[in-house]
Coordinates of N, CA and C in Angstrom, one line a residue:
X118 N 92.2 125.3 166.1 CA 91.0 124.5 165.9 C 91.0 124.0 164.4
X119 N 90.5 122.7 164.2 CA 91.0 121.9 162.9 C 89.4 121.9 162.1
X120 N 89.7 121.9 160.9 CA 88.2 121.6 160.3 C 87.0 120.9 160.9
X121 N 87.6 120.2 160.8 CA 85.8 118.9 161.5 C 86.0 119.6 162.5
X122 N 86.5 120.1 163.7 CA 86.0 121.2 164.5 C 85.4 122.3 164.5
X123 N 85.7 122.9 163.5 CA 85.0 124.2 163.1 C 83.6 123.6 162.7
X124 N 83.5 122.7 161.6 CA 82.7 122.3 161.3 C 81.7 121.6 162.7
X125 N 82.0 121.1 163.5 CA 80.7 120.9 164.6 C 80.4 121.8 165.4
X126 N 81.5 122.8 165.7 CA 81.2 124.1 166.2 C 79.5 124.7 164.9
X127 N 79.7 125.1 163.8 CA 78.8 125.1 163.5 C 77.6 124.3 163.6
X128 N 77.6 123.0 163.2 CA 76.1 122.1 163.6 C 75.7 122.5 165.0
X129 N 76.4 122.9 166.1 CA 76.0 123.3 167.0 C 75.5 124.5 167.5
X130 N 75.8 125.7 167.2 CA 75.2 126.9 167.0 C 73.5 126.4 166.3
X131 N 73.5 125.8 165.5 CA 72.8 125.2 164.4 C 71.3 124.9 164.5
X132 N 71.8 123.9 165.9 CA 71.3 122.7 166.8 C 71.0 121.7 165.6
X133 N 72.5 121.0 165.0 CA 72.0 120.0 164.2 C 73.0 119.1 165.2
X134 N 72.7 117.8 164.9 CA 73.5 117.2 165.3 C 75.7 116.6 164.8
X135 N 76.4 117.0 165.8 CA 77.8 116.7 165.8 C 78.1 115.1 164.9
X136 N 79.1 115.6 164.6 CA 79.3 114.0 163.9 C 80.5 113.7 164.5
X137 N 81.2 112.4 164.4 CA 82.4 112.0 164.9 C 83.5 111.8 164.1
X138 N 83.2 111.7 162.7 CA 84.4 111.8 161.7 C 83.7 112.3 160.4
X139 N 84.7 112.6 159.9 CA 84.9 113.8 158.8 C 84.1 112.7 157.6
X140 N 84.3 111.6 157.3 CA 83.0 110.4 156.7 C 82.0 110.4 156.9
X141 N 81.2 111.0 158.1 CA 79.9 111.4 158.1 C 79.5 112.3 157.8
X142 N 80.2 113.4 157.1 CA 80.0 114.9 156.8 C 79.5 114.4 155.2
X143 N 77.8 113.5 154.9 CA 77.2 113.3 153.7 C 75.9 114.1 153.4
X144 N 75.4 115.0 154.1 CA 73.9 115.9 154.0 C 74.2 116.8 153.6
X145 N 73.6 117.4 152.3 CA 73.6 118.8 151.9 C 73.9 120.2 152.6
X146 N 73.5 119.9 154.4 CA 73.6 121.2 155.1 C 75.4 120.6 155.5
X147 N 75.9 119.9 155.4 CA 77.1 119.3 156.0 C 77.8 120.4 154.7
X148 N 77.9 119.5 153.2 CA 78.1 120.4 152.4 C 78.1 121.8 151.7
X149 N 77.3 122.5 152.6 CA 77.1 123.6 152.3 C 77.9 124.0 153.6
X150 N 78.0 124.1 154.7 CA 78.4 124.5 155.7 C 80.3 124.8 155.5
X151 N 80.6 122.9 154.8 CA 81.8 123.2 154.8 C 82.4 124.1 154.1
X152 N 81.9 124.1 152.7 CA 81.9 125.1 151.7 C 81.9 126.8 151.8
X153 N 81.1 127.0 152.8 CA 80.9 128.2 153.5 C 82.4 128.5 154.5
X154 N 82.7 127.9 155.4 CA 83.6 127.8 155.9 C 84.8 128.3 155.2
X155 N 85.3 127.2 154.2 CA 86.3 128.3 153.2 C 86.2 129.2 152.4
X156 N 85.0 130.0 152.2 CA 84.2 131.2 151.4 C 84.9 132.0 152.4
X157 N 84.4 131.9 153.8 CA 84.5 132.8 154.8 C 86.5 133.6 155.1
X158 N 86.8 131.8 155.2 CA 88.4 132.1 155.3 C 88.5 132.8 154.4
X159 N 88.8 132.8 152.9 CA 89.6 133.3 152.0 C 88.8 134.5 152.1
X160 N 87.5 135.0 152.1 CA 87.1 136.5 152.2 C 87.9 137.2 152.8
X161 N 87.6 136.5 154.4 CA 88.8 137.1 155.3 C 90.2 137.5 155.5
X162 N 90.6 136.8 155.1 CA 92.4 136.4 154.1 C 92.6 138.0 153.4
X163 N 91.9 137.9 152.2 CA 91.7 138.9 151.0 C 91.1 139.8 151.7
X164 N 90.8 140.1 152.4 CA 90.4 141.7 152.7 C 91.4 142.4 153.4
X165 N 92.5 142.3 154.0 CA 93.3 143.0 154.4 C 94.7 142.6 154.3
X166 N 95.3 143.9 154.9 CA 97.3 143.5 154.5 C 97.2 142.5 156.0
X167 N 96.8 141.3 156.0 CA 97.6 140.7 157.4 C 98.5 140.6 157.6
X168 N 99.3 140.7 158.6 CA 100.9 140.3 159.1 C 100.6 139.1 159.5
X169 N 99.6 137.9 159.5 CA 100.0 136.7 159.8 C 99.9 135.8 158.2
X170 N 99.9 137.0 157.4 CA 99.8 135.9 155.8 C 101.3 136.3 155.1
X171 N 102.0 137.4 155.8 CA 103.2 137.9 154.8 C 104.4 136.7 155.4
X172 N 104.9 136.7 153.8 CA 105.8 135.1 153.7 C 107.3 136.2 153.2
X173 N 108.3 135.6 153.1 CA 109.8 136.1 152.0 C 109.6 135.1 151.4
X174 N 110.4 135.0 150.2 CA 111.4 134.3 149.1 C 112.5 134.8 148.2
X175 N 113.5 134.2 147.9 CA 114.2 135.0 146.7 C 114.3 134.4 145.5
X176 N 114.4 135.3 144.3 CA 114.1 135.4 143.5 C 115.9 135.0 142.8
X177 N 116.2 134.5 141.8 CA 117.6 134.2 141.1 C 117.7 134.7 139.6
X178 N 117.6 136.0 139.4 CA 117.6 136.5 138.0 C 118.5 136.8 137.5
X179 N 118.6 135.6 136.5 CA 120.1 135.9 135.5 C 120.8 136.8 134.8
X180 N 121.8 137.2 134.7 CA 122.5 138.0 133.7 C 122.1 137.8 132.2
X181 N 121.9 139.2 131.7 CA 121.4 139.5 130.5 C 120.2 138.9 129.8
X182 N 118.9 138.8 131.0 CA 117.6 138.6 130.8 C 116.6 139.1 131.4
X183 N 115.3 139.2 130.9 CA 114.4 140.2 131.4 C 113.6 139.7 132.4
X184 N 113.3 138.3 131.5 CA 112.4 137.7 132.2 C 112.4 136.8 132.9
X185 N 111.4 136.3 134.1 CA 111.7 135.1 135.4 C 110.3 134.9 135.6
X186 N 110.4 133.5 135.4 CA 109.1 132.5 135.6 C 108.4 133.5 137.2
X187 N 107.5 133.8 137.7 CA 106.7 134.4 139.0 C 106.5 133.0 139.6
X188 N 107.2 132.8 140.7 CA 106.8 131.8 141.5 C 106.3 132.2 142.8
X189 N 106.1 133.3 142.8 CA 105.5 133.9 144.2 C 103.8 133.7 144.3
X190 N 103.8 133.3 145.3 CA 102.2 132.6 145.4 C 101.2 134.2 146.2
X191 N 101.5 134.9 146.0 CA 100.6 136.1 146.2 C 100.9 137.6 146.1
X192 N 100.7 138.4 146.7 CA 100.5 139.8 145.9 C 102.0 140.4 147.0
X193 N 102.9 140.9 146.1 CA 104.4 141.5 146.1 C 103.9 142.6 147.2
X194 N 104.3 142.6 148.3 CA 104.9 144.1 149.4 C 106.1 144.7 148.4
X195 N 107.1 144.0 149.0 CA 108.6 144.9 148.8 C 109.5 143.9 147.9
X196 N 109.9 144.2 146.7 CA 111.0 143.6 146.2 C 112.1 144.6 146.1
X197 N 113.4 143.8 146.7 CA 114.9 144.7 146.5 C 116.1 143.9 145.9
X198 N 116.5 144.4 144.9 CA 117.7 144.1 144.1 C 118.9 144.4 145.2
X199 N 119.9 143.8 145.6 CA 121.1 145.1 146.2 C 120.6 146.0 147.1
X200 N 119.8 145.4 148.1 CA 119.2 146.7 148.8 C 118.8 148.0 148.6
X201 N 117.8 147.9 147.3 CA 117.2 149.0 146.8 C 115.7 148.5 146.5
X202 N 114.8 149.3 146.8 CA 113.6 148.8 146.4 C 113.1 149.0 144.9
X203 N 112.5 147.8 144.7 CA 112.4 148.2 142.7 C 110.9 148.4 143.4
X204 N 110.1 149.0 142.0 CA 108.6 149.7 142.4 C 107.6 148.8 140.8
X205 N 107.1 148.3 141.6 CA 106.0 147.9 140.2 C 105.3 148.9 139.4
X206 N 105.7 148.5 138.1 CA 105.3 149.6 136.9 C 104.1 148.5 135.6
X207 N 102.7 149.0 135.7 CA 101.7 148.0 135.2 C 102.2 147.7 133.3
X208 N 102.7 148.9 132.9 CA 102.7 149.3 131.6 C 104.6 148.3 131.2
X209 N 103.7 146.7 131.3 CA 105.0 146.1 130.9 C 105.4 145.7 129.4
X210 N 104.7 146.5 128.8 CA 105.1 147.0 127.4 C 106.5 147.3 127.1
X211 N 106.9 148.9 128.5 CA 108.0 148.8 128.3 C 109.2 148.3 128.4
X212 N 108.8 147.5 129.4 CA 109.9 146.3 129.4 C 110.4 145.6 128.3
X213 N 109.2 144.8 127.1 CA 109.6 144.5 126.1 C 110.2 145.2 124.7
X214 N 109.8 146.3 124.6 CA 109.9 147.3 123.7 C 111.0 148.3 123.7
X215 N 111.2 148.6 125.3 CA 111.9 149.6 125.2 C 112.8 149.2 126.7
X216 N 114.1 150.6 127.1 CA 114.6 150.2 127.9 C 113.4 150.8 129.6
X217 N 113.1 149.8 129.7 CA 112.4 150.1 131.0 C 113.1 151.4 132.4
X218 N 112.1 151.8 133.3 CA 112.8 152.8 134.3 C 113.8 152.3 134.9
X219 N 114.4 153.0 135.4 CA 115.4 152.0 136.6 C 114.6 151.9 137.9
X220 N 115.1 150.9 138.5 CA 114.8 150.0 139.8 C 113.1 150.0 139.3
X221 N 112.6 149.6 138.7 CA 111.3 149.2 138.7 C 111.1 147.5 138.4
X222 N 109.9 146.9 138.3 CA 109.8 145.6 137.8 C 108.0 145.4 137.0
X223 N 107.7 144.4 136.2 CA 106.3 144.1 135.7 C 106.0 143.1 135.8
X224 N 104.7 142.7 135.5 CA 104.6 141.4 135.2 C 103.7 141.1 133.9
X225 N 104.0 140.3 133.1 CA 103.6 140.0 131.9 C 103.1 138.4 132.1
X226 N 101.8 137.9 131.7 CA 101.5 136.4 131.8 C 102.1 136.0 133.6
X227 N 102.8 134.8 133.1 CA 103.5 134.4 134.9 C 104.2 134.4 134.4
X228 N 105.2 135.9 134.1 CA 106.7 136.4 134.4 C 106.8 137.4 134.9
X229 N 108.0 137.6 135.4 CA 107.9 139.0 136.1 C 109.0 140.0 135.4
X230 N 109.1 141.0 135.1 CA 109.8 141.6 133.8 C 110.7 142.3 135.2
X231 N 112.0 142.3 134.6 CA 113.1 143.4 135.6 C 114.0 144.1 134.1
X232 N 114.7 144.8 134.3 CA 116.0 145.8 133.4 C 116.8 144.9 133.4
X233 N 117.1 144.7 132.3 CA 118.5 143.5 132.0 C 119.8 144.0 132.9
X234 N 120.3 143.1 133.4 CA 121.2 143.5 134.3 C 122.8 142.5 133.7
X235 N 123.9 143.6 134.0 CA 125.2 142.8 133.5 C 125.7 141.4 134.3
X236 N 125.4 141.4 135.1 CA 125.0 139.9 136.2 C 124.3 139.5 137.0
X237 N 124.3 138.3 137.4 CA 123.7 137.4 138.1 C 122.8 138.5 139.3
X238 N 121.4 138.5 139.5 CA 121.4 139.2 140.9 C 120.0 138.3 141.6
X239 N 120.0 138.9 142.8 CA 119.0 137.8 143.9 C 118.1 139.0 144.0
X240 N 116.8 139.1 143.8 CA 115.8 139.6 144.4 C 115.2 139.4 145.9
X241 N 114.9 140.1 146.8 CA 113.7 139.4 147.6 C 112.9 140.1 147.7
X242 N 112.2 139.3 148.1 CA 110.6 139.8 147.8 C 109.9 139.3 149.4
X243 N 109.1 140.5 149.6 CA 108.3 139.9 150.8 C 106.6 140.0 150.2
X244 N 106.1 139.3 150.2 CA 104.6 139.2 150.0 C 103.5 138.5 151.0
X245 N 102.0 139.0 150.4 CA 101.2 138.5 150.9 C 100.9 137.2 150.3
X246 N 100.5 135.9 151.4 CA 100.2 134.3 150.6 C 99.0 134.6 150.4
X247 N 98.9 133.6 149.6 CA 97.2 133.3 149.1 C 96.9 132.4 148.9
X248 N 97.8 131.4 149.9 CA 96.9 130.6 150.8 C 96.7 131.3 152.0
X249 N 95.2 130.3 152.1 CA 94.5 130.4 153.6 C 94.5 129.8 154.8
X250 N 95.5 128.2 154.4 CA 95.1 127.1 155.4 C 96.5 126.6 155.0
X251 N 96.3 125.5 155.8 CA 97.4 124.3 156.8 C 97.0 123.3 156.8
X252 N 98.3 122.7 156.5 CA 97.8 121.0 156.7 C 98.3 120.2 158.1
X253 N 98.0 119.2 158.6 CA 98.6 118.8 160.2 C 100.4 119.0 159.9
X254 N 100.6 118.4 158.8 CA 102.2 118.8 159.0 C 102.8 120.2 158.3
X255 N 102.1 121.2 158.2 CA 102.3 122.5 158.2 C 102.6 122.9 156.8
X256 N 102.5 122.6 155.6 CA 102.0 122.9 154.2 C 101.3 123.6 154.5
X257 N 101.7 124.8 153.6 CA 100.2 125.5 153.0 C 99.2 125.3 152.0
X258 N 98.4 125.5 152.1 CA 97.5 125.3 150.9 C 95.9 126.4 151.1
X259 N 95.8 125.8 149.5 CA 94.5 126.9 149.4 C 93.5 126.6 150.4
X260 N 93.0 126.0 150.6 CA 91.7 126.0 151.2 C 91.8 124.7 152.5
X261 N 91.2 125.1 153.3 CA 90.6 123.1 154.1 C 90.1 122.2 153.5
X262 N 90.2 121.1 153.1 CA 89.9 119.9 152.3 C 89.7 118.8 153.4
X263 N 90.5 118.4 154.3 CA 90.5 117.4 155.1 C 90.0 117.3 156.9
X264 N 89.9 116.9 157.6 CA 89.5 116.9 159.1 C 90.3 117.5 159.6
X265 N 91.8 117.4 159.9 CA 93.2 118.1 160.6 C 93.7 119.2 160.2
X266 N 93.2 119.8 158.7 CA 93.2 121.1 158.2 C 93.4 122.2 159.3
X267 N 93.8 123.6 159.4 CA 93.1 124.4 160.0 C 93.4 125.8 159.1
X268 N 92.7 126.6 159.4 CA 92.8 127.9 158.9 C 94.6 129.1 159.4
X269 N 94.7 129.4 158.2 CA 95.9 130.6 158.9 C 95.5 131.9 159.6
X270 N 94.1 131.8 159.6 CA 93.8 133.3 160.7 C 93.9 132.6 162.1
X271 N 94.5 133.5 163.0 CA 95.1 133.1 163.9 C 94.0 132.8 165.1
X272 N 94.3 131.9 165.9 CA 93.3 131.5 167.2 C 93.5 132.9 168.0
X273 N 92.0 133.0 168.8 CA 91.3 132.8 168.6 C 90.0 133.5 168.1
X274 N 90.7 133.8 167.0 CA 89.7 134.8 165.9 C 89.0 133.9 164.8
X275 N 89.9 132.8 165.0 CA 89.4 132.1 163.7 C 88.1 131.1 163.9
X276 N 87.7 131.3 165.5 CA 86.9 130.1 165.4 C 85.6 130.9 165.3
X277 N 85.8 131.8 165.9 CA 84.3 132.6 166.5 C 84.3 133.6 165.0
X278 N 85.3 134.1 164.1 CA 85.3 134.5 162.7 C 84.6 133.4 161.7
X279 N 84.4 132.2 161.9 CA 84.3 131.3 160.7 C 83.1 130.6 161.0
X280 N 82.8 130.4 162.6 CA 81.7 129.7 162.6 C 80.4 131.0 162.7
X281 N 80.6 132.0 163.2 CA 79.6 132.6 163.3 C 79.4 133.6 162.0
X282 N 80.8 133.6 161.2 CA 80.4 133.9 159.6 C 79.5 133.2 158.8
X283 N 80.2 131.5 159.3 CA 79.3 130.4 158.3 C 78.0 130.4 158.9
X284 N 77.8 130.7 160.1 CA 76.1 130.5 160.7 C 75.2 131.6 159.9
X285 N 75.7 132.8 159.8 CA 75.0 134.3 159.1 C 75.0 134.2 157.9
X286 N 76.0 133.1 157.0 CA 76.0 133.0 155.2 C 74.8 132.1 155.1
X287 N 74.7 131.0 156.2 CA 73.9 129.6 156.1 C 72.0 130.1 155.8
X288 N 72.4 130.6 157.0 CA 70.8 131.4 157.5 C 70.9 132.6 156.5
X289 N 71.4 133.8 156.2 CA 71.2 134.8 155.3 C 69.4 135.6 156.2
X290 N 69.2 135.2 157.1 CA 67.6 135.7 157.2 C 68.0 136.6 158.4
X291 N 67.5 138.3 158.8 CA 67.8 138.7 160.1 C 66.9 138.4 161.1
X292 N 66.0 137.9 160.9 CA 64.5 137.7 161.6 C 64.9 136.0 162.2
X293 N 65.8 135.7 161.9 CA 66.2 134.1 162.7 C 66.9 134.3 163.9
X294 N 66.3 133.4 165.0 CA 66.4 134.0 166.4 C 68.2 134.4 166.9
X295 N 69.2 133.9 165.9 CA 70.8 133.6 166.4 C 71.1 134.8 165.8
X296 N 70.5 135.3 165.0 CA 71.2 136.4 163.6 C 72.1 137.4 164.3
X297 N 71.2 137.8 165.0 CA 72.0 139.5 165.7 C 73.2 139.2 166.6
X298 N 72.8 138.7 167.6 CA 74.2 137.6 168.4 C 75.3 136.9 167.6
X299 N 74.9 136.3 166.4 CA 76.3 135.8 165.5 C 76.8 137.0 164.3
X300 N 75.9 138.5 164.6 CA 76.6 139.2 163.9 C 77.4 139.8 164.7
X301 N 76.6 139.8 166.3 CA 77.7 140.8 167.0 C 78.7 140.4 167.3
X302 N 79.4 139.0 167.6 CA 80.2 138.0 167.9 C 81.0 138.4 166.5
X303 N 80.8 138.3 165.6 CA 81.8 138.0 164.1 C 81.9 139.6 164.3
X304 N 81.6 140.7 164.1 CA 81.8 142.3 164.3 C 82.8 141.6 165.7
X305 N 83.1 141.9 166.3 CA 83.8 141.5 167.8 C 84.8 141.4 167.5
X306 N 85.1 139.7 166.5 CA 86.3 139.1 166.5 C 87.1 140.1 165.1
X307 N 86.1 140.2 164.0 CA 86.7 141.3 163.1 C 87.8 142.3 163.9
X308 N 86.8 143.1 164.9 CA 87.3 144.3 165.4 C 88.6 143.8 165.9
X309 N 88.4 142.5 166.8 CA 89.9 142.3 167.6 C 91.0 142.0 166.8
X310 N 90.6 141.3 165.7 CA 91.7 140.6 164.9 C 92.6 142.1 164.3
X311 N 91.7 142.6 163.7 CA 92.6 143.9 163.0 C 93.4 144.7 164.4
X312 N 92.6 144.8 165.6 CA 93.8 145.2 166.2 C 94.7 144.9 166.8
X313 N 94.8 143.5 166.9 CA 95.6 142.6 167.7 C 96.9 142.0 166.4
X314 N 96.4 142.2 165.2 CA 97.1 141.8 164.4 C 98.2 143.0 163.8
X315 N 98.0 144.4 164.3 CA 98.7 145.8 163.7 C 99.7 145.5 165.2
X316 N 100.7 146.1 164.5 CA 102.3 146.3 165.7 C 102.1 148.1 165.5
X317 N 101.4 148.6 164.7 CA 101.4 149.9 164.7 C 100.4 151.0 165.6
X318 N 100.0 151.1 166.6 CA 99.1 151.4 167.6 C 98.1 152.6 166.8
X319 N 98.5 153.9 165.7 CA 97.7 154.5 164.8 C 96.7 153.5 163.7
X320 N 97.2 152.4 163.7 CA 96.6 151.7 162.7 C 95.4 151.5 163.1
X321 N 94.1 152.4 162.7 CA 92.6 151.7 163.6 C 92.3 150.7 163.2
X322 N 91.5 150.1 164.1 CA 90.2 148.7 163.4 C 89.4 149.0 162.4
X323 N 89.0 148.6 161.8 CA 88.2 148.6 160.6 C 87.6 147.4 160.4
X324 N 85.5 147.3 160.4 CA 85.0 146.0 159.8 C 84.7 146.3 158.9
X325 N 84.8 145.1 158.0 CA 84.4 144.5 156.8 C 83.5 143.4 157.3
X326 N 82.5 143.6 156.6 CA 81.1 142.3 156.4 C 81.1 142.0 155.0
X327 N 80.9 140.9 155.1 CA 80.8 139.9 153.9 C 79.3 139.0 153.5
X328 N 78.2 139.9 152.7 CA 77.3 139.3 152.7 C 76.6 139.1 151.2
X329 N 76.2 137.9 151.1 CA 75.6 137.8 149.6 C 74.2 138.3 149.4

């Protein structure tokens, strides 16, 4: 489901009226709604290890240097030199100062500190993205901006997660007649997504609410 869809899915919960193109989305509640919408995604995103956000890349760190520009767009799982896991160490002091541990790595500014090595070696890294969304021809990016957009939490969590998140952020009141039904609906899809999303059957569900 693509943005301006999610988005009339909401006006409709709403009972405002649907629009027909993403050019009519001009009224403060249009505004706020969309806005809400991506609040909701990236909450969601950032609250857990999903297996539908973990990405690879490799890394090309030169002989007889410490440092390497961080091009990784989110938070490091597993990096391996030579099929060995290095372990992130925060105190990258010693990196610069001194001879750092073995197989460890840091990060300083946007670099990522390794042990000088006598040659050429390939890192990989598997990480979590941080992006949240898609574009029609499958870029990632931060947030939804456009109509054909859609979110990276997966169908169909993401529709009944985002509109009935954005309906409970919009309203904020429990005494509004939708409130309890769009919390139980978003509790629901929380619950399913964490377990539908684990390959590990001990892994329980666990909700997280998100409320200002």
């Amino acid at each position: 489901m693509n943005y301006l869809e999610l988005i009339n899915k909401c006006l409709l919960e709403l009972n405002y009226r649907e629009v027909n193109a993403f050019s009519e989305l001009v009224k403060n509640d249009h505004k706020r709604i969309m806005s809400i919408i991506n609040i909701i995604n990236r909450e969601i995103c950032n609250s857990d290890n999903w297996n539908f956000l973990l990405r690879s890349k490799t890394l090309n760190i030169p002989a007889r240097t410490t440092m390497v520009e961080n091009t990784i767009n989110g938070r490091i799982l597993h990096l391996l030199i030579d099929g060995t896991k290095y372990h992130f160490k925060g105190d990258f002091e010693k990196f610069l100062t001194s001879n750092p541990p073995a197989q460890t790595y840091s990060i300083c500014s946007d670099q990522l500190l390794f042990p000088k090595f006598t040659e050429n070696k390939t890192a990989e890294v598997i990480y979590y993205t941080q992006n949240c969304a898609t574009s029609s021809g499958g870029s990632e990016k931060e947030e939804m901006t456009v109509s054909d957009d859609q979110s990276l939490l997966p169908m169909p969590f993401a529709e009944q997660l985002l509109v009935y998140g954005t309906c409970l952020r919009l309203k904020g009141n429990p005494s509004y007649i939708k409130f309890n039904y769009w919390m139980s609906m978003y509790k629901e899809a929380l619950l399913n997504l964490k377990s539908k999303s684990s390959i590990d059957a001990n892994d329980s569900a666990k909700v997280r609410l998100f409320r200002r």
